[in-house]
Amino acid sequence: MLGRKEYRPEELDAATTAIGETLAAYRTLVDAVHRATGDADVAGALDAFEPLLFNELTLALDRRFVHRLRVVTGKDGTPLNELELMTESLMNNDGVLRGNKIIKLKPDETVLKAEPGDRIALTAAQFERLSKAVLGEIRAKFV
C-alpha cells in the first residue's frame, strides 16, 4: 500500500470505538476479578497480564494507521511519532524503547515520558492516554 496523508472519518471512528470497548471490557474484568477473589495469585496474574495486553494493543493501534506519511506526521516527538517508536521497539528491540535518527523525541514533552532504554510495559491508564493523544493527532492532521 502507498503511504497515506489522510484517513476517512469512519476509520478514526472505528479505532476510537474499538479502543473504548476494549478498555471498558478490561476494566469490567479487573473489577469482577477483584470482587470475586482476594487471592494474591489471581491479582498477581492480572497485574502480569496488563502490560502484555496493552503493549499488544499499542501494536494494534499503530497498525490501523501504519501507512501514514512522514511529511504529515513530521519529525517532532508527537504522539504519533511516540507510537511509531514504541511500536518499532516492541517489535524489533525486545520491548526496550529506542529512538531513531529521524524523530526528535524529547521524553519530557511526550505523552508517556519514556526515555530511550526504558522497558515498555504499558498500563491501561498509559495506553488510554497515548491512544487518546494519537487519535486526536490523527483527527487534526489526517481527517
PDB file of N, CA and C in Angstrom, residues 81-117:
ATOM      1  N   ASN A  81       4.390   9.968  16.518  1.00  0.00           N
ATOM      2  CA  ASN A  81       5.785   9.555  16.422  1.00  0.00           C
ATOM      3  C   ASN A  81       6.228   8.777  17.657  1.00  0.00           C
ATOM      4  N   GLU A  82       5.681   9.124  18.803  1.00  0.00           N
ATOM      5  CA  GLU A  82       5.925   8.339  20.014  1.00  0.00           C
ATOM      6  C   GLU A  82       5.397   6.918  19.820  1.00  0.00           C
ATOM      7  N   LEU A  83       4.198   6.806  19.252  1.00  0.00           N
ATOM      8  CA  LEU A  83       3.625   5.492  18.955  1.00  0.00           C
ATOM      9  C   LEU A  83       4.516   4.726  17.985  1.00  0.00           C
ATOM     10  N   GLU A  84       5.012   5.394  16.973  1.00  0.00           N
ATOM     11  CA  GLU A  84       5.896   4.741  15.998  1.00  0.00           C
ATOM     12  C   GLU A  84       7.139   4.169  16.673  1.00  0.00           C
ATOM     13  N   LEU A  85       7.761   4.949  17.534  1.00  0.00           N
ATOM     14  CA  LEU A  85       8.966   4.472  18.227  1.00  0.00           C
ATOM     15  C   LEU A  85       8.646   3.323  19.179  1.00  0.00           C
ATOM     16  N   MET A  86       7.524   3.414  19.859  1.00  0.00           N
ATOM     17  CA  MET A  86       7.129   2.330  20.765  1.00  0.00           C
ATOM     18  C   MET A  86       6.865   1.047  19.985  1.00  0.00           C
ATOM     19  N   THR A  87       6.162   1.169  18.872  1.00  0.00           N
ATOM     20  CA  THR A  87       5.851   0.008  18.049  1.00  0.00           C
ATOM     21  C   THR A  87       7.125  -0.638  17.522  1.00  0.00           C
ATOM     22  N   GLU A  88       7.995   0.162  16.979  1.00  0.00           N
ATOM     23  CA  GLU A  88       9.271  -0.354  16.463  1.00  0.00           C
ATOM     24  C   GLU A  88      10.064  -1.045  17.575  1.00  0.00           C
ATOM     25  N   SER A  89      10.058  -0.455  18.743  1.00  0.00           N
ATOM     26  CA  SER A  89      10.802  -1.024  19.866  1.00  0.00           C
ATOM     27  C   SER A  89      10.171  -2.313  20.381  1.00  0.00           C
ATOM     28  N   LEU A  90       8.852  -2.373  20.402  1.00  0.00           N
ATOM     29  CA  LEU A  90       8.169  -3.606  20.826  1.00  0.00           C
ATOM     30  C   LEU A  90       8.443  -4.745  19.845  1.00  0.00           C
ATOM     31  N   MET A  91       8.451  -4.422  18.562  1.00  0.00           N
ATOM     32  CA  MET A  91       8.619  -5.464  17.549  1.00  0.00           C
ATOM     33  C   MET A  91      10.074  -5.873  17.344  1.00  0.00           C
ATOM     34  N   ASN A  92      10.990  -4.915  17.450  1.00  0.00           N
ATOM     35  CA  ASN A  92      12.355  -5.174  16.999  1.00  0.00           C
ATOM     36  C   ASN A  92      13.455  -4.857  18.000  1.00  0.00           C
ATOM     37  N   ASN A  93      13.089  -4.504  19.204  1.00  0.00           N
ATOM     38  CA  ASN A  93      14.120  -4.194  20.200  1.00  0.00           C
ATOM     39  C   ASN A  93      13.770  -4.793  21.554  1.00  0.00           C
ATOM     40  N   ASP A  94      13.116  -5.933  21.530  1.00  0.00           N
ATOM     41  CA  ASP A  94      12.782  -6.674  22.749  1.00  0.00           C
ATOM     42  C   ASP A  94      12.030  -5.829  23.771  1.00  0.00           C
ATOM     43  N   GLY A  95      11.223  -4.887  23.271  1.00  0.00           N
ATOM     44  CA  GLY A  95      10.401  -4.086  24.168  1.00  0.00           C
ATOM     45  C   GLY A  95      11.142  -3.013  24.927  1.00  0.00           C
ATOM     46  N   VAL A  96      12.334  -2.673  24.477  1.00  0.00           N
ATOM     47  CA  VAL A  96      13.105  -1.598  25.099  1.00  0.00           C
ATOM     48  C   VAL A  96      13.059  -0.401  24.149  1.00  0.00           C
ATOM     49  N   LEU A  97      12.595   0.730  24.661  1.00  0.00           N
ATOM     50  CA  LEU A  97      12.422   1.908  23.817  1.00  0.00           C
ATOM     51  C   LEU A  97      13.760   2.394  23.270  1.00  0.00           C
ATOM     52  N   ARG A  98      13.762   2.585  21.960  1.00  0.00           N
ATOM     53  CA  ARG A  98      14.928   3.206  21.342  1.00  0.00           C
ATOM     54  C   ARG A  98      14.444   4.291  20.400  1.00  0.00           C
ATOM     55  N   GLY A  99      15.262   5.292  20.255  1.00  0.00           N
ATOM     56  CA  GLY A  99      14.954   6.365  19.327  1.00  0.00           C
ATOM     57  C   GLY A  99      15.458   6.011  17.945  1.00  0.00           C
ATOM     58  N   ASN A 100      15.392   6.985  17.062  1.00  0.00           N
ATOM     59  CA  ASN A 100      15.990   6.821  15.743  1.00  0.00           C
ATOM     60  C   ASN A 100      16.551   8.164  15.307  1.00  0.00           C
ATOM     61  N   LYS A 101      17.142   8.208  14.133  1.00  0.00           N
ATOM     62  CA  LYS A 101      17.793   9.430  13.666  1.00  0.00           C
ATOM     63  C   LYS A 101      16.821  10.423  13.044  1.00  0.00           C
ATOM     64  N   ILE A 102      15.571  10.003  12.856  1.00  0.00           N
ATOM     65  CA  ILE A 102      14.599  10.865  12.182  1.00  0.00           C
ATOM     66  C   ILE A 102      13.721  11.619  13.176  1.00  0.00           C
ATOM     67  N   ILE A 103      13.173  10.897  14.139  1.00  0.00           N
ATOM     68  CA  ILE A 103      12.238  11.502  15.097  1.00  0.00           C
ATOM     69  C   ILE A 103      13.009  12.160  16.237  1.00  0.00           C
ATOM     70  N   LYS A 104      12.696  13.404  16.480  1.00  0.00           N
ATOM     71  CA  LYS A 104      13.364  14.166  17.544  1.00  0.00           C
ATOM     72  C   LYS A 104      12.550  14.044  18.825  1.00  0.00           C
ATOM     73  N   LEU A 105      12.756  12.940  19.517  1.00  0.00           N
ATOM     74  CA  LEU A 105      11.994  12.643  20.722  1.00  0.00           C
ATOM     75  C   LEU A 105      12.585  13.387  21.916  1.00  0.00           C
ATOM     76  N   LYS A 106      11.732  14.155  22.594  1.00  0.00           N
ATOM     77  CA  LYS A 106      12.093  14.804  23.849  1.00  0.00           C
ATOM     78  C   LYS A 106      11.177  14.198  24.893  1.00  0.00           C
ATOM     79  N   PRO A 107      11.664  13.202  25.652  1.00  0.00           N
ATOM     80  CA  PRO A 107      10.796  12.443  26.555  1.00  0.00           C
ATOM     81  C   PRO A 107       9.928  13.298  27.469  1.00  0.00           C
ATOM     82  N   ASP A 108      10.443  14.407  27.964  1.00  0.00           N
ATOM     83  CA  ASP A 108       9.653  15.220  28.881  1.00  0.00           C
ATOM     84  C   ASP A 108       8.481  15.915  28.185  1.00  0.00           C
ATOM     85  N   GLU A 109       8.456  15.908  26.851  1.00  0.00           N
ATOM     86  CA  GLU A 109       7.369  16.520  26.095  1.00  0.00           C
ATOM     87  C   GLU A 109       6.427  15.485  25.482  1.00  0.00           C
ATOM     88  N   THR A 110       6.641  14.198  25.788  1.00  0.00           N
ATOM     89  CA  THR A 110       5.818  13.142  25.213  1.00  0.00           C
ATOM     90  C   THR A 110       4.678  12.767  26.153  1.00  0.00           C
ATOM     91  N   VAL A 111       3.786  11.958  25.652  1.00  0.00           N
ATOM     92  CA  VAL A 111       2.632  11.524  26.442  1.00  0.00           C
ATOM     93  C   VAL A 111       3.078  10.666  27.627  1.00  0.00           C
ATOM     94  N   LEU A 112       3.956   9.706  27.367  1.00  0.00           N
ATOM     95  CA  LEU A 112       4.333   8.741  28.403  1.00  0.00           C
ATOM     96  C   LEU A 112       5.634   9.066  29.129  1.00  0.00           C
ATOM     97  N   LYS A 113       6.355  10.049  28.651  1.00  0.00           N
ATOM     98  CA  LYS A 113       7.607  10.478  29.291  1.00  0.00           C
ATOM     99  C   LYS A 113       8.668   9.364  29.329  1.00  0.00           C
ATOM    100  N   ALA A 114       8.570   8.397  28.433  1.00  0.00           N
ATOM    101  CA  ALA A 114       9.523   7.283  28.412  1.00  0.00           C
ATOM    102  C   ALA A 114      10.835   7.732  27.785  1.00  0.00           C
ATOM    103  N   GLU A 115      11.910   7.245  28.335  1.00  0.00           N
ATOM    104  CA  GLU A 115      13.263   7.552  27.862  1.00  0.00           C
ATOM    105  C   GLU A 115      13.795   6.384  27.046  1.00  0.00           C
ATOM    106  N   PRO A 116      14.630   6.660  26.036  1.00  0.00           N
ATOM    107  CA  PRO A 116      15.298   5.548  25.363  1.00  0.00           C
ATOM    108  C   PRO A 116      16.027   4.685  26.399  1.00  0.00           C
ATOM    109  N   GLY A 117      15.878   3.383  26.255  1.00  0.00           N
ATOM    110  CA  GLY A 117      16.437   2.441  27.213  1.00  0.00           C
ATOM    111  C   GLY A 117      15.422   1.922  28.211  1.00  0.00           C
TER     112      GLY A 117
END
